[in-house]
mmCIF file with all atom_site columns, C-alpha atoms and ligand atoms in Angstrom:
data_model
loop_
_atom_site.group_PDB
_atom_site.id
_atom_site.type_symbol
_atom_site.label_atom_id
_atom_site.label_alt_id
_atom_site.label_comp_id
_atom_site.label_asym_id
_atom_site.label_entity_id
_atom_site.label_seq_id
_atom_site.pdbx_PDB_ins_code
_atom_site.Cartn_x
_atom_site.Cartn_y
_atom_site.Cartn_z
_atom_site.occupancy
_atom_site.B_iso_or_equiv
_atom_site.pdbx_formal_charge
_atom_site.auth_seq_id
_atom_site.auth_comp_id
_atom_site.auth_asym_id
_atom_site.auth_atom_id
_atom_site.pdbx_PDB_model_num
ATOM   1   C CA . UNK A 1 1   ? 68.558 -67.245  -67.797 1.00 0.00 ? 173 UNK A CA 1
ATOM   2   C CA . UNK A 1 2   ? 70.510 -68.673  -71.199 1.00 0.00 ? 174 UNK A CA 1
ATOM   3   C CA . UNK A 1 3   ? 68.174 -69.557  -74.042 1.00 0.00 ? 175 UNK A CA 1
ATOM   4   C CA . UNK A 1 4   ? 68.368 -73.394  -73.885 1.00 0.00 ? 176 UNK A CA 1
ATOM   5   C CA . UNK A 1 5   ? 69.844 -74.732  -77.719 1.00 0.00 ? 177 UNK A CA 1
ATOM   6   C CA . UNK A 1 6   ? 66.965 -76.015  -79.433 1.00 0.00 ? 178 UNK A CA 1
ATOM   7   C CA . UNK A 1 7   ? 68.866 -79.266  -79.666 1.00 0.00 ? 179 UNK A CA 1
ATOM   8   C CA . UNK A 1 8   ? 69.040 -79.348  -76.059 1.00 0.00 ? 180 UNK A CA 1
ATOM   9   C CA . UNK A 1 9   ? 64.670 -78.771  -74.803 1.00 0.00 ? 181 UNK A CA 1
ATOM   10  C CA . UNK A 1 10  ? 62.654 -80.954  -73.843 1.00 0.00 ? 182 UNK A CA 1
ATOM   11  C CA . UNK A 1 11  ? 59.987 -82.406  -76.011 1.00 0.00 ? 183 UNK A CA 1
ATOM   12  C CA . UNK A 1 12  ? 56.132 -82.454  -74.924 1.00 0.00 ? 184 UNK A CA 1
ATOM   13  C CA . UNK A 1 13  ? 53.917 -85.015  -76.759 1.00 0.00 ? 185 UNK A CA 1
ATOM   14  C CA . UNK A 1 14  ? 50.122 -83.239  -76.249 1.00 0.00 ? 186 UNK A CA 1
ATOM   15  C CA . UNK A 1 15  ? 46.510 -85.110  -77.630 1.00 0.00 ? 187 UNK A CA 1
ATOM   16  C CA . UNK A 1 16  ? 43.438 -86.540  -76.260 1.00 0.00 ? 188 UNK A CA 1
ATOM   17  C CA . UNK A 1 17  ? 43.716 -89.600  -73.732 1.00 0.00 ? 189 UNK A CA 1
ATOM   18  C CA . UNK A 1 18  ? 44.408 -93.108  -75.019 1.00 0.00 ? 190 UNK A CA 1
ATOM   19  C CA . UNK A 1 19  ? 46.200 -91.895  -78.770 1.00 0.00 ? 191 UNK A CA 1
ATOM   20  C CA . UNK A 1 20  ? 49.217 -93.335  -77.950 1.00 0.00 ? 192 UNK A CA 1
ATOM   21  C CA . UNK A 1 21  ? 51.148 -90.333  -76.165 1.00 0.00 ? 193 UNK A CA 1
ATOM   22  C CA . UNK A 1 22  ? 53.059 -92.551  -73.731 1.00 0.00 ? 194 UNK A CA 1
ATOM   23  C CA . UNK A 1 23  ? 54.141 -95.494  -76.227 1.00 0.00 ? 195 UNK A CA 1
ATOM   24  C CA . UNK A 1 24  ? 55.052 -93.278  -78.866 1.00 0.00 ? 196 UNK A CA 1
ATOM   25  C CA . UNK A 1 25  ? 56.931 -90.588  -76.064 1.00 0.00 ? 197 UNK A CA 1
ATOM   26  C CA . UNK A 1 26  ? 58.988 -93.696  -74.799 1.00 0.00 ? 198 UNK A CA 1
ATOM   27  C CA . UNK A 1 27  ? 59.691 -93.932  -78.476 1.00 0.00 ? 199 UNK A CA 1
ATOM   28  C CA . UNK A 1 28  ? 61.114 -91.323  -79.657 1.00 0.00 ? 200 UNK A CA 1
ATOM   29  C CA . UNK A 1 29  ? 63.269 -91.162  -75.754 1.00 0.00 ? 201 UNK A CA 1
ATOM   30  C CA . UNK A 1 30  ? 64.536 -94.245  -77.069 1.00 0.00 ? 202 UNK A CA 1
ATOM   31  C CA . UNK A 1 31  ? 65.902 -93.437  -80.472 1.00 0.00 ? 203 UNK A CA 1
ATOM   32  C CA . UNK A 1 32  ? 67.058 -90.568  -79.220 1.00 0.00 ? 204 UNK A CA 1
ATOM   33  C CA . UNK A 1 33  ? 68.855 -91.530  -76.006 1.00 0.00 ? 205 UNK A CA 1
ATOM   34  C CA . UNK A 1 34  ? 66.703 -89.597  -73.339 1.00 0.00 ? 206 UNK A CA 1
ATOM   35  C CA . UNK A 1 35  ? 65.135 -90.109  -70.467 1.00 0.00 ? 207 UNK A CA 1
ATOM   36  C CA . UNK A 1 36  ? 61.394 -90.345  -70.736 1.00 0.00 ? 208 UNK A CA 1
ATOM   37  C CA . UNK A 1 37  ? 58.539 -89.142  -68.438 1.00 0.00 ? 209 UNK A CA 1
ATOM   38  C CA . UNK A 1 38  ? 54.802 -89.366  -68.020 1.00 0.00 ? 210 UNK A CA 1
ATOM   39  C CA . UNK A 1 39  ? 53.501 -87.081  -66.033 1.00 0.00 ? 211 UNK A CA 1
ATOM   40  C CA . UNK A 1 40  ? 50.746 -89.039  -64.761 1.00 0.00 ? 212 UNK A CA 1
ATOM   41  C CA . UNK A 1 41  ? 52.837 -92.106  -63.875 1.00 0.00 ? 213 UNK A CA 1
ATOM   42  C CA . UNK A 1 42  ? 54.658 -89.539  -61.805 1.00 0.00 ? 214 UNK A CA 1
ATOM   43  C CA . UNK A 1 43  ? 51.311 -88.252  -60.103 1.00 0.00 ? 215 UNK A CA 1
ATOM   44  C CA . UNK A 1 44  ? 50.560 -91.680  -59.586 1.00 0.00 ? 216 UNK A CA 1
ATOM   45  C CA . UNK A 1 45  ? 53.714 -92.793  -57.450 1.00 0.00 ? 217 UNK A CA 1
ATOM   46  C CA . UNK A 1 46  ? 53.664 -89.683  -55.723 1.00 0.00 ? 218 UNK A CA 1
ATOM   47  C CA . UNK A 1 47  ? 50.516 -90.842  -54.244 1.00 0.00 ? 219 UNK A CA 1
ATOM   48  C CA . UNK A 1 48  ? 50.685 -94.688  -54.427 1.00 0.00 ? 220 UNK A CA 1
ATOM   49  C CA . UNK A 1 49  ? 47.508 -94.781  -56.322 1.00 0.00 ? 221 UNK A CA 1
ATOM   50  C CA . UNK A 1 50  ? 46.428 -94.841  -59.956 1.00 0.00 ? 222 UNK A CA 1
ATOM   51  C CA . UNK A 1 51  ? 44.548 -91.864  -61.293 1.00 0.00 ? 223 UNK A CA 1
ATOM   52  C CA . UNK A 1 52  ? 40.905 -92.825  -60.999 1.00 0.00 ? 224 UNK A CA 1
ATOM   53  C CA . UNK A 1 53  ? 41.406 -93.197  -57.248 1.00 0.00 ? 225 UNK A CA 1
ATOM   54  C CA . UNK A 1 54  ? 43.417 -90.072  -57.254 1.00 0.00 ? 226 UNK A CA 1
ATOM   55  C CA . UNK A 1 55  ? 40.345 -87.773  -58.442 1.00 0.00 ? 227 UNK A CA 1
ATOM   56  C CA . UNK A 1 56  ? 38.022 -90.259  -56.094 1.00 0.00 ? 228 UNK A CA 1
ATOM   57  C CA . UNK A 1 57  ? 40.588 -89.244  -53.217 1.00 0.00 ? 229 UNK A CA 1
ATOM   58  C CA . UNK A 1 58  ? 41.605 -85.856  -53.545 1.00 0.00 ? 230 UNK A CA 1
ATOM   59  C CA . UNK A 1 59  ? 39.169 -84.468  -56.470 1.00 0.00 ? 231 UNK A CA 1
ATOM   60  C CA . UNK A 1 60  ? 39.865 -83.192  -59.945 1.00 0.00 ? 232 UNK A CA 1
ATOM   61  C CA . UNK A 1 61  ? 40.875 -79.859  -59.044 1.00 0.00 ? 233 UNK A CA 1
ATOM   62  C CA . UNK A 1 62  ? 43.857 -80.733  -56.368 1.00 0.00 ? 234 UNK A CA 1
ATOM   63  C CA . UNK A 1 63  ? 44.964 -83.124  -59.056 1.00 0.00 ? 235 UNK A CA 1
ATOM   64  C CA . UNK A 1 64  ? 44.905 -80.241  -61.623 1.00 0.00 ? 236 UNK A CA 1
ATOM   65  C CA . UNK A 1 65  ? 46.855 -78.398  -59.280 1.00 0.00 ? 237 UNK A CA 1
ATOM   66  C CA . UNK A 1 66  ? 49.380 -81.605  -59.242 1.00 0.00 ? 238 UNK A CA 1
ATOM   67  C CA . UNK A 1 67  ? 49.432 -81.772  -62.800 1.00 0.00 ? 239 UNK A CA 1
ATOM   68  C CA . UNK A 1 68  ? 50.347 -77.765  -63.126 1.00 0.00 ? 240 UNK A CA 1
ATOM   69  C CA . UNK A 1 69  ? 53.127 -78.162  -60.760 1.00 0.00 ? 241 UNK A CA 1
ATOM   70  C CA . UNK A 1 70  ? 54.692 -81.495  -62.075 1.00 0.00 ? 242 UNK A CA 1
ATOM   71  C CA . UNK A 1 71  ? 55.122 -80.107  -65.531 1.00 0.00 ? 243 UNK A CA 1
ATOM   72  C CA . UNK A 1 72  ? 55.807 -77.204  -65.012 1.00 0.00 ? 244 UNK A CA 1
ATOM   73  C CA . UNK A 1 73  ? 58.636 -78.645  -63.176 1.00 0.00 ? 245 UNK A CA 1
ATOM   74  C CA . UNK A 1 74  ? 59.816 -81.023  -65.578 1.00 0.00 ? 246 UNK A CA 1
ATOM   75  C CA . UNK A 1 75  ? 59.903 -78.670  -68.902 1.00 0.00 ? 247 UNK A CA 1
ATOM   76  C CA . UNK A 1 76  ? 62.290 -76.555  -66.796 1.00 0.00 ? 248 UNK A CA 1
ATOM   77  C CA . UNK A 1 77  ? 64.403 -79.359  -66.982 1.00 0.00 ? 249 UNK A CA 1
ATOM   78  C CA . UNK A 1 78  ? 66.784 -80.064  -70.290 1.00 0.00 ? 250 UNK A CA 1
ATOM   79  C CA . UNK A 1 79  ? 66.343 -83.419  -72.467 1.00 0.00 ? 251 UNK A CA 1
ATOM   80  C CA . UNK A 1 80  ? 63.299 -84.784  -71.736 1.00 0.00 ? 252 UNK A CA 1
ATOM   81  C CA . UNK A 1 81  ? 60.787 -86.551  -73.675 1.00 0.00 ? 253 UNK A CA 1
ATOM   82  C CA . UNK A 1 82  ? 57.372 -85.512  -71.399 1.00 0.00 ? 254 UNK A CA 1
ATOM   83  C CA . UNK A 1 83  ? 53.873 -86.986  -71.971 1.00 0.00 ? 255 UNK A CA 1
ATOM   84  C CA . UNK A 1 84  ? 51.490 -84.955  -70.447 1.00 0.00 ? 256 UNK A CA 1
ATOM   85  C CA . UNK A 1 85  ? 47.272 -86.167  -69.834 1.00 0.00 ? 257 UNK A CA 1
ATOM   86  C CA . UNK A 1 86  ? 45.071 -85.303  -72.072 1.00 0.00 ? 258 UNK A CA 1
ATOM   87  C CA . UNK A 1 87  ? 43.523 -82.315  -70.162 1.00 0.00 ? 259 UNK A CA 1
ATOM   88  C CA . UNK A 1 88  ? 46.580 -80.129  -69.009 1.00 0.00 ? 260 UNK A CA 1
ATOM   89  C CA . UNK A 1 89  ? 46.807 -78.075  -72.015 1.00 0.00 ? 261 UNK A CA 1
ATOM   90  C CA . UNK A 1 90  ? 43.381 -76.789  -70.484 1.00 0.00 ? 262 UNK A CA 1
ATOM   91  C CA . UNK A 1 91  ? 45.523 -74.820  -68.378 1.00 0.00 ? 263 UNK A CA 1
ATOM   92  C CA . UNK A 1 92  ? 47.068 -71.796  -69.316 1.00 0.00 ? 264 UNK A CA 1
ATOM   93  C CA . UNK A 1 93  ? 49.778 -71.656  -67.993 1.00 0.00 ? 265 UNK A CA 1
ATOM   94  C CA . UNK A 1 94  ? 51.115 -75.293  -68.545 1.00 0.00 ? 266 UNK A CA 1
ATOM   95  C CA . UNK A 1 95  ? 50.299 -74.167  -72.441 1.00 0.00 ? 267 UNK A CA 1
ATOM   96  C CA . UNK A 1 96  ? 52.175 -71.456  -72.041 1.00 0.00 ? 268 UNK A CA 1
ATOM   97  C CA . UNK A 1 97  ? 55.449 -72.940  -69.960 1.00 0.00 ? 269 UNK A CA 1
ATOM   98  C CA . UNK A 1 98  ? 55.457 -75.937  -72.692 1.00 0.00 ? 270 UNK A CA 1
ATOM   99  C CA . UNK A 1 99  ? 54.720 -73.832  -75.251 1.00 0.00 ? 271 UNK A CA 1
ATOM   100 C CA . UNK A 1 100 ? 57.970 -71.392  -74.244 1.00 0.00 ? 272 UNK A CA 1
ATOM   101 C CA . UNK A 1 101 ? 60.333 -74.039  -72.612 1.00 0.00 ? 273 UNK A CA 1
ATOM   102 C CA . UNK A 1 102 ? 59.606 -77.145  -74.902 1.00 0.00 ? 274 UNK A CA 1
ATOM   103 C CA . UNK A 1 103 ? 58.898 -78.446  -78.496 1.00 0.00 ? 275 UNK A CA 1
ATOM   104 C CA . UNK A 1 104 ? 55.597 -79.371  -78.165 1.00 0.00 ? 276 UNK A CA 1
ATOM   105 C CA . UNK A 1 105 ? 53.942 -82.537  -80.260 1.00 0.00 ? 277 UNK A CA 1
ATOM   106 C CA . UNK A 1 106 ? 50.251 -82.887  -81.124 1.00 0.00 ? 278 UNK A CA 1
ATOM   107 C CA . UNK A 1 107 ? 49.258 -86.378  -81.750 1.00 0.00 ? 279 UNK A CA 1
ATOM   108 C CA . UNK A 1 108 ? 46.097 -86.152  -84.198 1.00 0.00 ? 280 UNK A CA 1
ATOM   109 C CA . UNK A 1 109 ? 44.245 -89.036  -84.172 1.00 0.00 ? 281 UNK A CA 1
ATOM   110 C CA . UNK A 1 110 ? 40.408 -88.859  -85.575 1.00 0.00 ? 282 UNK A CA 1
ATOM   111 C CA . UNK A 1 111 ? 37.377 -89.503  -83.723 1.00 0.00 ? 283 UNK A CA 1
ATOM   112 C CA . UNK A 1 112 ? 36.719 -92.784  -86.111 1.00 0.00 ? 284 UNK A CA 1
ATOM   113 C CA . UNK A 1 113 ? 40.319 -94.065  -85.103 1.00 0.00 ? 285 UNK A CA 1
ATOM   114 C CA . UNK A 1 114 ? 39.544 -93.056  -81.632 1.00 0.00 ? 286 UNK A CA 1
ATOM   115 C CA . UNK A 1 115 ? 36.171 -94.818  -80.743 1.00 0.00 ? 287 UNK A CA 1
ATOM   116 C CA . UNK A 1 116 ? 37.776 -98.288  -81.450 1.00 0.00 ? 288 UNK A CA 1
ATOM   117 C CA . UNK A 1 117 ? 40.181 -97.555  -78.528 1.00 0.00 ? 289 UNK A CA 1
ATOM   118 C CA . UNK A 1 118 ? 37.267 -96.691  -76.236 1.00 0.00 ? 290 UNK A CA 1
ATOM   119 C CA . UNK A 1 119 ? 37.085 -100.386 -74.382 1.00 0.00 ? 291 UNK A CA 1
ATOM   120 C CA . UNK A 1 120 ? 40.973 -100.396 -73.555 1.00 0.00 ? 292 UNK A CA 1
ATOM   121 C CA . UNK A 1 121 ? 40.315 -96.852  -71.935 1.00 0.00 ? 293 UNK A CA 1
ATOM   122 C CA . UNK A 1 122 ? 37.135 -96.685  -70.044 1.00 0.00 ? 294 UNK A CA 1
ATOM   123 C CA . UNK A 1 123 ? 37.901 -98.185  -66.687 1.00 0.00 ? 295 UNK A CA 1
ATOM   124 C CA . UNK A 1 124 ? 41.554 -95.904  -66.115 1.00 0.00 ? 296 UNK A CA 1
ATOM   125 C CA . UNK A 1 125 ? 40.326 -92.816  -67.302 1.00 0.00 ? 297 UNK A CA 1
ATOM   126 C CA . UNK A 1 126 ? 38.111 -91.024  -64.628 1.00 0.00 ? 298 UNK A CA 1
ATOM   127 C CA . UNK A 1 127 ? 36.700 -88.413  -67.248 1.00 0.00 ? 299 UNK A CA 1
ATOM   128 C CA . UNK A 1 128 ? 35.512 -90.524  -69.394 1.00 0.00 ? 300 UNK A CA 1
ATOM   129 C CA . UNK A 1 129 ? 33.573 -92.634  -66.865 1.00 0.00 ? 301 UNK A CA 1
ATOM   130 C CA . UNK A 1 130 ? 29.437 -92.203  -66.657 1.00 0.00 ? 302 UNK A CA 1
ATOM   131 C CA . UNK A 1 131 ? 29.695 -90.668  -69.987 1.00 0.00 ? 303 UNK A CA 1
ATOM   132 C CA . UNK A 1 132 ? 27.389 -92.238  -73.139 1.00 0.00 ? 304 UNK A CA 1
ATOM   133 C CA . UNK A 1 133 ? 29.292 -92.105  -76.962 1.00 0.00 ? 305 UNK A CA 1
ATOM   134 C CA . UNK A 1 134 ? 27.532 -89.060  -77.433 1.00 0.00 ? 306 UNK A CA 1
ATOM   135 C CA . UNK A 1 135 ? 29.290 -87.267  -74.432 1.00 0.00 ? 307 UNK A CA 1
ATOM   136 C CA . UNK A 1 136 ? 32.516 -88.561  -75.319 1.00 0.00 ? 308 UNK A CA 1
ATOM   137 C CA . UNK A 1 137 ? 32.244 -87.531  -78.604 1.00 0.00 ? 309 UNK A CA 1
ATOM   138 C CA . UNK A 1 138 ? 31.086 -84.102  -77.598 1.00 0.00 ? 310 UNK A CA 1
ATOM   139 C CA . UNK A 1 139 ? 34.430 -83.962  -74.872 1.00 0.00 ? 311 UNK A CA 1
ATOM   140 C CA . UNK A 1 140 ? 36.516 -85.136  -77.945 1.00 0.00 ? 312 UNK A CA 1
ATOM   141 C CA . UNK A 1 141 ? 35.801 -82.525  -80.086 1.00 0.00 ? 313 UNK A CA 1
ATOM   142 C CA . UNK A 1 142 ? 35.395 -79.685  -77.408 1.00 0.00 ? 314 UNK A CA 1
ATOM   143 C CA . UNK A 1 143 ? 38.811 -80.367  -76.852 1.00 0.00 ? 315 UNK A CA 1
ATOM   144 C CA . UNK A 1 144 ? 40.310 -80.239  -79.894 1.00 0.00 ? 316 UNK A CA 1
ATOM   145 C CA . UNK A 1 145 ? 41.300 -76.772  -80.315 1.00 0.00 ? 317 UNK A CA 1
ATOM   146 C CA . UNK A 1 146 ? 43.171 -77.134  -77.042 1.00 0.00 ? 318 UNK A CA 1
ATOM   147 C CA . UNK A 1 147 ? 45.551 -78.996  -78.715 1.00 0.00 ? 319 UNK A CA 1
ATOM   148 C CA . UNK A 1 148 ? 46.097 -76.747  -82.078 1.00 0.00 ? 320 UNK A CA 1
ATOM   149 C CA . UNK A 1 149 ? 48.060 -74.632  -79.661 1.00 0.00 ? 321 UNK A CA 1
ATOM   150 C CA . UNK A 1 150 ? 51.881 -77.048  -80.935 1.00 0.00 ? 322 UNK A CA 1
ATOM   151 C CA . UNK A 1 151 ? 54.932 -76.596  -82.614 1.00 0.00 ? 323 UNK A CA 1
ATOM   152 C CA . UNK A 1 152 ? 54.035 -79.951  -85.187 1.00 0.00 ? 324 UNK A CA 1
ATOM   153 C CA . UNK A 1 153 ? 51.008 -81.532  -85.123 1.00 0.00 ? 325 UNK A CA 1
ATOM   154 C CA . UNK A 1 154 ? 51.216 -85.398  -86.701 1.00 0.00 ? 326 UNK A CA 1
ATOM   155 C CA . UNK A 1 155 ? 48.423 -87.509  -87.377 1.00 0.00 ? 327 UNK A CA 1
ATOM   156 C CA . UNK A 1 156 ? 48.249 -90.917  -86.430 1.00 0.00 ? 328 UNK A CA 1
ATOM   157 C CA . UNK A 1 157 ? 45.612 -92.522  -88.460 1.00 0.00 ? 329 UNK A CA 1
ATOM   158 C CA . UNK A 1 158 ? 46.998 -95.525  -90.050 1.00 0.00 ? 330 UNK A CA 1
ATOM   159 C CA . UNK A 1 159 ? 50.524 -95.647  -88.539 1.00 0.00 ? 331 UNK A CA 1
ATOM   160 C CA . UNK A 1 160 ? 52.244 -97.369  -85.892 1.00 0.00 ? 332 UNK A CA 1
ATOM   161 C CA . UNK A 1 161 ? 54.049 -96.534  -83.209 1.00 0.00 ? 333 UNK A CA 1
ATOM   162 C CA . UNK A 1 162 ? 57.328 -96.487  -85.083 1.00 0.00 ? 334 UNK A CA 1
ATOM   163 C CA . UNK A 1 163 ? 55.845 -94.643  -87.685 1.00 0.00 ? 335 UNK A CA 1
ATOM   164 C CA . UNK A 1 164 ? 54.975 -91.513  -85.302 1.00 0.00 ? 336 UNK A CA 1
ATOM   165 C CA . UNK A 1 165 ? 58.411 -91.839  -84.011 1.00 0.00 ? 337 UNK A CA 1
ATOM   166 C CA . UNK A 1 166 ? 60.004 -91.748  -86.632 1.00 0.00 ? 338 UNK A CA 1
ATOM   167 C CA . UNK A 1 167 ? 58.311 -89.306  -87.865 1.00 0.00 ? 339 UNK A CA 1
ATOM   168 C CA . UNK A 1 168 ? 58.697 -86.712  -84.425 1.00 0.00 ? 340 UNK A CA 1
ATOM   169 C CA . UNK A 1 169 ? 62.259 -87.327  -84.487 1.00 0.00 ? 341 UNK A CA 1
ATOM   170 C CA . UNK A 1 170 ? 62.916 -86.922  -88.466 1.00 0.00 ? 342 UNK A CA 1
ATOM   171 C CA . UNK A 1 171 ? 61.162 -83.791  -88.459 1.00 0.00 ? 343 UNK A CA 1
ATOM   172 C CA . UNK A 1 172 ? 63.494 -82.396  -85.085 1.00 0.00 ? 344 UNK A CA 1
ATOM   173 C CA . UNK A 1 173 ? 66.739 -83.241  -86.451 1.00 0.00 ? 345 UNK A CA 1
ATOM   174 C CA . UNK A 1 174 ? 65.252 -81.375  -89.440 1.00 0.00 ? 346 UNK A CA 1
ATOM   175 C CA . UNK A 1 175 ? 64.830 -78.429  -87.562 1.00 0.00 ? 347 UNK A CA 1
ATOM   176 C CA . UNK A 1 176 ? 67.825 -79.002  -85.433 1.00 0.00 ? 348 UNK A CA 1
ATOM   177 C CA . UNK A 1 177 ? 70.086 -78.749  -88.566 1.00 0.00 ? 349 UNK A CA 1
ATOM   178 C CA . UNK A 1 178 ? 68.433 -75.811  -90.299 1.00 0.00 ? 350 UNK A CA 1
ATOM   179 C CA . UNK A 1 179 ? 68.020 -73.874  -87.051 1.00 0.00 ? 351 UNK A CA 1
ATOM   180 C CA . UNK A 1 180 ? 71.212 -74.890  -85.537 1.00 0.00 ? 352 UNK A CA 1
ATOM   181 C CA . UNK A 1 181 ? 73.807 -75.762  -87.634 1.00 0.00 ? 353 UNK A CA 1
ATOM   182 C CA . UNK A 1 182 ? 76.776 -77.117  -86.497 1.00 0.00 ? 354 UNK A CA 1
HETATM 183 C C1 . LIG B 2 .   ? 42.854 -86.750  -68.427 1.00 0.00 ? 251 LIG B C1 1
HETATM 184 C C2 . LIG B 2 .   ? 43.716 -87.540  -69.132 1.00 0.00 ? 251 LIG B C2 1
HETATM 185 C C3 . LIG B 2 .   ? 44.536 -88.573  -68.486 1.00 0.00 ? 251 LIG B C3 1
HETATM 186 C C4 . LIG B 2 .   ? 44.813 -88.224  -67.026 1.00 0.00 ? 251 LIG B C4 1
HETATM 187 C C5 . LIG B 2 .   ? 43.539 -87.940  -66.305 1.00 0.00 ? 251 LIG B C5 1
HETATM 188 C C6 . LIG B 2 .   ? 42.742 -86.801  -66.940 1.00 0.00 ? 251 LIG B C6 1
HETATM 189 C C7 . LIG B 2 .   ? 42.011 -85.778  -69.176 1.00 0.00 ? 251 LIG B C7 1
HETATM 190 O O1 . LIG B 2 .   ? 45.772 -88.743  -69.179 1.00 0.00 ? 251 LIG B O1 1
HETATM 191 O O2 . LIG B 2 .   ? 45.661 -87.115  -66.930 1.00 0.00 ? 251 LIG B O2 1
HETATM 192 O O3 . LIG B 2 .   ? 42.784 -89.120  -66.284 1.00 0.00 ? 251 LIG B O3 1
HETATM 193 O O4 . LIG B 2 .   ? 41.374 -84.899  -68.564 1.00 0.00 ? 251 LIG B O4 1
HETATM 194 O O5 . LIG B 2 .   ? 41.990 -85.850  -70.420 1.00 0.00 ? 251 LIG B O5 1
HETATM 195 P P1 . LIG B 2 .   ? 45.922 -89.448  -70.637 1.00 0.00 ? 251 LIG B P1 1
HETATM 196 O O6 . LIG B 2 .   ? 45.689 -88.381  -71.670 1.00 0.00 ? 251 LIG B O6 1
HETATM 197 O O7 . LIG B 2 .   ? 47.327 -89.917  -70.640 1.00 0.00 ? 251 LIG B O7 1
HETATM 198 O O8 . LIG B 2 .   ? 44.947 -90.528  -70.706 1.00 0.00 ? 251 LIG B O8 1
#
């Protein structure tokens, strides 16, 4: 298979839930003209149910199989702006098919930033449900080095959603012109 143009993959935002990764994905699609997708909201159409019922329903690990074959499927594809949840770069091999296929995004927000987003995130996130501060704490930073595995890491603290943005698609037409000149 051709080498995609760098100008031409698809971009994979990565970072624990609830920093931002679907706002800021749809974004940068729109300031640069492509189509956006969240994996989850695909997930959850597929099966006509949001994600907490989807792990009640089906359990974790057949939605982890989901998740695998959804983006794998979609950082095939050219000119996407992707969000994926917050636990598939658990997974080796959707790290490794972003990581090869994509430009992949951390979003870096800090635990102090995080914990005032906690209320807005309890009740739609099934992995952080039955858990005290402590435990979510513990899952935050357990998971952090999942996500040092990126292209460009940004962090968040302090700006807004523009502000990320901006700052994802500054820094790729950056690359795009020093890597691929016209
Ligand atoms: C999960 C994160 C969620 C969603 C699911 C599991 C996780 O996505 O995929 O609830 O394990 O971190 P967001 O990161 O978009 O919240």
């Amino acid at each position: 298979m051709n080498e995609v143009p760098l100008r031409e993959k698809s971009i994979v935002l990565i970072g624990f839930m609830g920093v931002g990764k679907t706002s800021i994905g749809r974004a940068v699609a729109r300031r640069l003209y492509r189509d956006f997708v969240d994996i989850d909201e695909v997930i959850e159409q597929e099966y006509g149910m949001p994600t907490s019922d989807i792990f009640q329903t089906i359990g974790e690990e057949a939605f982890r199989e989901k998740e695998k074959e959804t983006i794998i499927d979609y950082c095939k594809q050219k000119l996407k702006i992707i969000s994926v949840g917050g636990g598939a770069f658990l997974q080796e091999e959707i790290r490794d098919t972003c990581l090869s296929e994509c430009i992949v995004f951390f979003l870096d927000l800090s635990w102090e930033h995080w914990q005032e987003r906690i209320s807005l995130l309890i009740d739609s996130r099934p992995v952080l449900q039955g858990k005290n501060i402590d435990e979510i704490k513990e899952l935050f930073h357990k998971r952090q080095p999942i996500y040092e595995k990126h292209h460009s890491k940004v962090e968040t603290d302090n700006l807004i959603i523009d502000e990320v943005a901006e700052f994802i698609t500054d820094s790729l037409k950056t690359a795009w012109d020093i890597y691929e000149p016209n």
